[in-house]
Coordinates of C-alpha atoms in Angstrom, one line a residue:
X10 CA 168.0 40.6 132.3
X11 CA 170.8 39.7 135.2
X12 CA 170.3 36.6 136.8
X13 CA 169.2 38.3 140.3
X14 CA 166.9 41.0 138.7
X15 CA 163.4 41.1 139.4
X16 CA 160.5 42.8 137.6
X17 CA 158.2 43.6 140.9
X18 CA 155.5 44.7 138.9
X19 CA 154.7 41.1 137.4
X20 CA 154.4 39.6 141.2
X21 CA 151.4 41.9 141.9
X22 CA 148.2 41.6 141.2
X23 CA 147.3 45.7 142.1
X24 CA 150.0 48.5 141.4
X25 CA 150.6 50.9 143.8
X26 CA 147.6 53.0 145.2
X27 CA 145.1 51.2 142.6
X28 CA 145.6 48.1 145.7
X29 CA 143.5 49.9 148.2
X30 CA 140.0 48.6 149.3
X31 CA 137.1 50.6 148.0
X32 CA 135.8 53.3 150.0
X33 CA 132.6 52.3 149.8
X34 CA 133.6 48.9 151.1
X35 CA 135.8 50.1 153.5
X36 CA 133.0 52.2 155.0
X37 CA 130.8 48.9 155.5
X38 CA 133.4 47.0 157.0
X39 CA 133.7 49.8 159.8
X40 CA 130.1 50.3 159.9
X41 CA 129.0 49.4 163.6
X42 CA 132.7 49.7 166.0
X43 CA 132.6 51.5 168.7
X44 CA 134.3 54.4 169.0
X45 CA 135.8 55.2 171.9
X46 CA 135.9 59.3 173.0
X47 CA 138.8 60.7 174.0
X48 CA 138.8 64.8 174.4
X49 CA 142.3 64.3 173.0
X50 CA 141.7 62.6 170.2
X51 CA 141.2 65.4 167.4
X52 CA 140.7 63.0 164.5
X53 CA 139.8 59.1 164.6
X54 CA 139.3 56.8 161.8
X55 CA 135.6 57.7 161.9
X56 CA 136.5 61.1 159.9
X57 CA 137.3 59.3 156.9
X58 CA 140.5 61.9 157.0
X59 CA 144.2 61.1 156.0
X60 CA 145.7 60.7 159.8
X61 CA 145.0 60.3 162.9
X62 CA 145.7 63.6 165.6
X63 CA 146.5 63.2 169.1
X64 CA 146.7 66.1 171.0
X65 CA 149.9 65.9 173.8
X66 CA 149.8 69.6 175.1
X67 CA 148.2 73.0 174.4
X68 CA 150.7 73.5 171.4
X69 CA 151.7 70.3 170.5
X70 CA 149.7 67.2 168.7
X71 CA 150.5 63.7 167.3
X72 CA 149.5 62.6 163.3
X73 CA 149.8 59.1 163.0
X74 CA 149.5 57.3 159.5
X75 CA 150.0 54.1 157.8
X76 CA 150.2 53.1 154.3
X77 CA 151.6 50.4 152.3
X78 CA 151.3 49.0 148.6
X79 CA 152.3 46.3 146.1
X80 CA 154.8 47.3 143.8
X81 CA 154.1 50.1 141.2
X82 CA 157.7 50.0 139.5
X83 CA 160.0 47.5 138.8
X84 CA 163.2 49.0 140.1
X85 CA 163.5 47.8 143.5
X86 CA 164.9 51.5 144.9
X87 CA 162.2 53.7 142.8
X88 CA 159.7 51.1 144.2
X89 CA 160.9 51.9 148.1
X90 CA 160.7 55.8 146.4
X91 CA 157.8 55.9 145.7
X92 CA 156.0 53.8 148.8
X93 CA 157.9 56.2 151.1
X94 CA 156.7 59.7 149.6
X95 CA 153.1 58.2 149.7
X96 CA 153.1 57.4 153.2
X97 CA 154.5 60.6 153.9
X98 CA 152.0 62.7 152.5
X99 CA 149.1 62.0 154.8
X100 CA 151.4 63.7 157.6
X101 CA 151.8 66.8 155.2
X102 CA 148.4 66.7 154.0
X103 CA 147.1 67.5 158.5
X104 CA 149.5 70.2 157.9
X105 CA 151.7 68.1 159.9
X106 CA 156.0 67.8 159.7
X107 CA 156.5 63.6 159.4
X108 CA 159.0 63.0 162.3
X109 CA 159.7 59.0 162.5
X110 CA 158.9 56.4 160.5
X111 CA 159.1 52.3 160.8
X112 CA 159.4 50.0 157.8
X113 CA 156.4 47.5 156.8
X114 CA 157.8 44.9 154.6
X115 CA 156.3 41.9 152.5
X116 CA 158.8 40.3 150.7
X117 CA 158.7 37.1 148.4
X118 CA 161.2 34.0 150.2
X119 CA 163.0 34.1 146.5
X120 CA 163.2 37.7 146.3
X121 CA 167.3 38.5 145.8
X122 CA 168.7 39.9 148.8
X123 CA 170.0 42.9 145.9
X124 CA 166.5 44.3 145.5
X125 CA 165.3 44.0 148.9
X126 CA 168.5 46.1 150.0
X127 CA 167.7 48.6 147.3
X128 CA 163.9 48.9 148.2
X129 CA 165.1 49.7 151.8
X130 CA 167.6 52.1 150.7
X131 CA 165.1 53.8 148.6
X132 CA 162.4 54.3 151.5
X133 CA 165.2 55.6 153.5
X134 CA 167.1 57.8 151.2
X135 CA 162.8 60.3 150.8
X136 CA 162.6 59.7 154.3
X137 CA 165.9 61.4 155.2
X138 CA 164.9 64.0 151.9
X139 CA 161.6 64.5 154.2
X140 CA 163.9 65.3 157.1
X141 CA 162.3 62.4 159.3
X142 CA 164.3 59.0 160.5
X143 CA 163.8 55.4 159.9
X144 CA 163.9 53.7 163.3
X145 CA 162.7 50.0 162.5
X146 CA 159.7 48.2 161.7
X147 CA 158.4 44.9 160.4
X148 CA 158.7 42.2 157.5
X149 CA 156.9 39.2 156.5
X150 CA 157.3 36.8 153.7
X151 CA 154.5 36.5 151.2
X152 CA 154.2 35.3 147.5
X153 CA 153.5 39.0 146.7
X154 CA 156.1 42.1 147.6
X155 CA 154.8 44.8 149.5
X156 CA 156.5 47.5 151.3
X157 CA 155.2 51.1 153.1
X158 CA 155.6 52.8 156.4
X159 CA 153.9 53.9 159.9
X160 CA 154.6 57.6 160.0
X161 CA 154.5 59.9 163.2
X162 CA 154.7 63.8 162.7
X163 CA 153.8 66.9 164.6
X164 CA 151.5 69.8 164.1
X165 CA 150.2 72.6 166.4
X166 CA 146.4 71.6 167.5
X167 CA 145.1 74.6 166.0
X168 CA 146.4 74.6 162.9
X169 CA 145.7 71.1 162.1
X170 CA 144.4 70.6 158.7
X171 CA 141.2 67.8 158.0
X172 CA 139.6 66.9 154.8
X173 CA 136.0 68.4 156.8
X174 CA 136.9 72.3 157.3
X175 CA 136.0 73.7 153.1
X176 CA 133.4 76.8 153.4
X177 CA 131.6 78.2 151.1
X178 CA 133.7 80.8 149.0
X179 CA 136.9 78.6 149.1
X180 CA 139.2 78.0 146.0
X181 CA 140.7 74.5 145.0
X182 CA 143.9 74.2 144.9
X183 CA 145.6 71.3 143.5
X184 CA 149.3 70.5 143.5
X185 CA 150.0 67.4 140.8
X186 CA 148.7 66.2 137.2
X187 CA 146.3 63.2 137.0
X188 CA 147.1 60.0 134.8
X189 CA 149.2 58.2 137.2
X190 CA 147.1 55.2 137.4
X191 CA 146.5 54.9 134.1
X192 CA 150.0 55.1 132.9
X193 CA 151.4 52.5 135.7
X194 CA 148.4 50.0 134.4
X195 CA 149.3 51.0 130.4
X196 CA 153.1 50.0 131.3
X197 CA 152.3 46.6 132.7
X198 CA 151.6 45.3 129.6
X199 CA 154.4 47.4 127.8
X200 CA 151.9 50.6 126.4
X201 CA 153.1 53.0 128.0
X202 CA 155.6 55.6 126.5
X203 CA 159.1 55.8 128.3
X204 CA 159.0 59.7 128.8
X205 CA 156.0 59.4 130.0
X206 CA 157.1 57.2 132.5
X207 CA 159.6 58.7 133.5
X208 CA 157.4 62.3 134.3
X209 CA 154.9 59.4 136.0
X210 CA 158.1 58.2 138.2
X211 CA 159.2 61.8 138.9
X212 CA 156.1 63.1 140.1
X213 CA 155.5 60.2 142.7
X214 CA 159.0 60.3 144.1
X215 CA 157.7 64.4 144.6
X216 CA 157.4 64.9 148.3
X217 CA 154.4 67.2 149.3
X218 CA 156.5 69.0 151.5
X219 CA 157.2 71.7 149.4
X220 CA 153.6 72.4 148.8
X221 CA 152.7 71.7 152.7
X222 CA 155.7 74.1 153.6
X223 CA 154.4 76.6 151.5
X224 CA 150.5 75.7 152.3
X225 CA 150.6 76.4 156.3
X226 CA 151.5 80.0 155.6
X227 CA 148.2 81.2 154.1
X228 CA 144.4 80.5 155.4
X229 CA 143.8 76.8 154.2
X230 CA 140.5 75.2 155.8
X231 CA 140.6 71.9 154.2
X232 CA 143.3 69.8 152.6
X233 CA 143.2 65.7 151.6
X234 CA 146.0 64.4 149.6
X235 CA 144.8 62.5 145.9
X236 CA 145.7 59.1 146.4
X237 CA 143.6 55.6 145.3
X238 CA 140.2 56.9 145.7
X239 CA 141.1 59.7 142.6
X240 CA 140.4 63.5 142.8
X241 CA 136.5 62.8 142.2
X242 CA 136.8 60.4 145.6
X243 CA 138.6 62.3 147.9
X244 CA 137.1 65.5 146.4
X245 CA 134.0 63.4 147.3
X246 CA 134.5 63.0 151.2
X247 CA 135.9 66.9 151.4
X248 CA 132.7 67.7 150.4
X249 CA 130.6 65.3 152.4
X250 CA 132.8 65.7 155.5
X251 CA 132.5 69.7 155.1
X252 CA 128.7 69.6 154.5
X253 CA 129.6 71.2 151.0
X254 CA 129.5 70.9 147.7
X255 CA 132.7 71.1 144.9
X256 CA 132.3 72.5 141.7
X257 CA 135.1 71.7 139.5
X258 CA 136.4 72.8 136.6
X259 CA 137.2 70.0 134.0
X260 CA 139.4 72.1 131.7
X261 CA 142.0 73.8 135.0
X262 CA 142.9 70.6 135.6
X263 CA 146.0 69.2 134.3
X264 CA 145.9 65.7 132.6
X265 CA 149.2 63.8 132.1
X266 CA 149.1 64.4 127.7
X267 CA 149.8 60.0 127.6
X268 CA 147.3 59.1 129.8
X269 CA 144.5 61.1 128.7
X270 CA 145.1 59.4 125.3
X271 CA 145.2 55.9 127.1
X272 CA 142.1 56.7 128.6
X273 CA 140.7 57.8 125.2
X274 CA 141.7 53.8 124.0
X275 CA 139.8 52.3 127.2
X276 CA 143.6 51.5 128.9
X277 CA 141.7 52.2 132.8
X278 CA 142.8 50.3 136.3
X279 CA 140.5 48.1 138.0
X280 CA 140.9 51.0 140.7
X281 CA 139.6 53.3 138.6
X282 CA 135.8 51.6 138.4
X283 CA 136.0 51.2 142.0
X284 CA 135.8 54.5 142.7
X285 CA 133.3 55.3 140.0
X286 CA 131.1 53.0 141.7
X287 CA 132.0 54.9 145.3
X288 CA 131.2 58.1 144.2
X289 CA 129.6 59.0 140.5
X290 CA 126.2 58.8 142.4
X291 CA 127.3 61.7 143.8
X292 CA 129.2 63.6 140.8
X293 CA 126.8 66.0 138.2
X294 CA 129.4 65.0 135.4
X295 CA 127.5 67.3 133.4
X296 CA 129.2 68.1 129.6
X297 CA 132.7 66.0 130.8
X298 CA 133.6 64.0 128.5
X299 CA 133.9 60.1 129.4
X300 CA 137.8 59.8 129.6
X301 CA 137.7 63.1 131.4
X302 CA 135.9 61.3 134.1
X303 CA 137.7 58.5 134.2
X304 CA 140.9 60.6 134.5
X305 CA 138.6 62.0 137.8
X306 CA 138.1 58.7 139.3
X307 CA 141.7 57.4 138.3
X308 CA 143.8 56.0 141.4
X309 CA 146.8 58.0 142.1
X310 CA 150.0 56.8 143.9
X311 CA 152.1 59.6 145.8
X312 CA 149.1 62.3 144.0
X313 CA 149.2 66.0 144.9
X314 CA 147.2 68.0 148.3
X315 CA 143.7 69.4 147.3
X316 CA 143.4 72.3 149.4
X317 CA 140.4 74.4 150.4
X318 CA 141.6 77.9 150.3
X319 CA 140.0 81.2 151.6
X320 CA 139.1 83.3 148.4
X321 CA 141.2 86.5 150.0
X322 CA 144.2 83.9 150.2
X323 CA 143.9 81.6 147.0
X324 CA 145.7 84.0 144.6
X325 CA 148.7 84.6 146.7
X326 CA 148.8 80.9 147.5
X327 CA 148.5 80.1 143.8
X328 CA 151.4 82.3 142.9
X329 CA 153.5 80.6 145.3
X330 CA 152.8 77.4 144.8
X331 CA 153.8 77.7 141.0
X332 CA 157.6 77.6 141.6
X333 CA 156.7 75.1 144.2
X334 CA 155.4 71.9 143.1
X335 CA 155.0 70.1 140.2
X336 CA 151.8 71.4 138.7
X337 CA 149.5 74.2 140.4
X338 CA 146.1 74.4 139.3
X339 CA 142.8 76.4 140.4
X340 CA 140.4 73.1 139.8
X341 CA 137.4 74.7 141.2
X342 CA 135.5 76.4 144.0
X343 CA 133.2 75.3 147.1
X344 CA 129.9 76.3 147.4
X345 CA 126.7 76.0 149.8
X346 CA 125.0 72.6 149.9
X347 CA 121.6 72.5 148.0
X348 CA 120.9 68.9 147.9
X349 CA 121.6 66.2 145.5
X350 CA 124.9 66.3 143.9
X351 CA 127.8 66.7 146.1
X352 CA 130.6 67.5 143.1
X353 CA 129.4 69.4 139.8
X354 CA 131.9 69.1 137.1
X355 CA 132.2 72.5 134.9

């Protein structure tokens, strides 16, 4: 190893998405704020949704995100990658075009100047692949490197996208494979196979544009992007939000080959229990297998959209998302709320 490199990975505790606080926790430590009303304000943080919407004008509204993470590579430009497509996608996931974005930077006092350069000049190089612009932001030392951005976009008012629109009748859609926390938690202690790595490091440096471009052009009523809370989480507050419930199908969707076999050996992330504890209360597992489930609940960095899709649209929205992204899949349907179970897996 040169003198001035610096494996990021071993400086965090939490890789990547696996760092986020629970959603269960996080919805007790904003139980009781007071919510302010705006008639402008289309979605607030008490939506449980991927961005905030400001609406400016009769055709015009504001997403505003934020999200940042501990390292979840060592390379210092894949890290700044990788942090920058994530942050990104909650503006594609409203449906929304990411427009601006400012850096939020935690870097170590002994960190080589080298790395942090190439962690910047990662975040900017997806930025300008995302067609948006870098136009400052904020750093801080700490013992532990972070890095992220605040992201403004645009979208029309009325054809925002929330995580609270699925009907009845509608087809999931989902855009990615599953594994990624599993494989970035196998690597840090040096069990995780190089190829499969590299697919892992592909597919979060994957902007969702492609599949947002793609998405806006057919009758979508709900989309969330899979991120730390795992398909079964996020899945989870679609359904809730929408006053549905999911049935999914265990076998459409695609597990990364590696990290089903990981998760066959008990290799999990401490993320990954977190969000069983959120949501299995909620989930019929019924004949899934138990690595199959914790594939559901695994964190994802950078993860695909899950779309809610009217059934007269999902086939021609399939079709076009195959060339598209990285890995279409039809993981299920939404049905009528009949109590008990919000997400039946099949």
């Amino acid at each position: 190893m040169a003198e001035n490199e610096v494996k990021l990975t071993k400086l965090a505790k939490c890789a990547g998405c696996g760092a986020k606080v629970g959603a269960g926790t996080l919805a007790r430590l904003l139980e009781g704020i007071r919510v302010h009303q705006d008639p402008n304000l289309l979605v607030g943080f008490d939506r449980s949704d991927d961005a905030s919407v400001y609406k400016l004008s009769q055709d015009l509204a504001l997403v505003q995100t934020v999200d940042f993470f501990p390292p979840i590579a060592d390379d210092p430009y894949l890290f700044g990658q990788i942090a920058a497509a994530n942050a990104l996608s909650d503006v594609y996931a409203m449906g929304g075009e990411p427009k601006l974005c400012l850096n939020i930077m935690a870097v170590p006092k002994d960190m080589p100047p080298e790395a942090v350069h190439e962690l910047l000049r990662g975040g900017y190089d997806k930025v300008y692949e995302a067609g948006a612009l870098i136009t400052g932001g904020h750093s801080i030392l700490d013992d532990e490197p972070k890095y992220g951005l605040a992201v403004t976009g645009f979208v029309h008012p009325d054809k925002m996208l929330t995580n609270s629109g699925a009907k009845p009748g509608d087809v999931l859609l989902f855009t990615k494979p599953i594994g990624i926390g599993v494989l970035t938690t196998a690597a840090k202690v040096g069990l995780a196979p190089p190829a499969a790595m590299e697919r892992a490091h592909r597919l979060m440096t994957t902007l969702n544009k492609a599949a947002r471009d793609v998405m806006v052009q057919y009758r979508v009523h709900a989309c969330t992007d899979v991120t730390g809370f795992g398909l079964l989480g996020h899945g989870l507050e679609m359904a809730q939000g929408s006053g549905v419930e999911l049935e999914i199908g265990v076998g459409a969707v695609d597990f990364i080959p590696e990290a089903a076999e990981l998760a066959r050996m008990g290799i999990l992330p401490e993320g990954m229990y977190r969000n069983r504890s959120f949501a299995e209360e909620s989930v019929d597992p019924g004949t899934a297998e138990l690595w199959q489930q914790d594939l559901l609940y695994d964190p994802q960095t950078s993860g695909g959209l899950l779309m809610a899709v009217d059934p007269a649209d999902a086939e021609a929205l399939y079709e076009a998302l195959k060339p598209a992204v990285p890995s279409a899949q039809r993981v299920g349907t939404v049905r009528e709320y009949r109590g008990g179970k919000r997400i039946l897996l099949k």
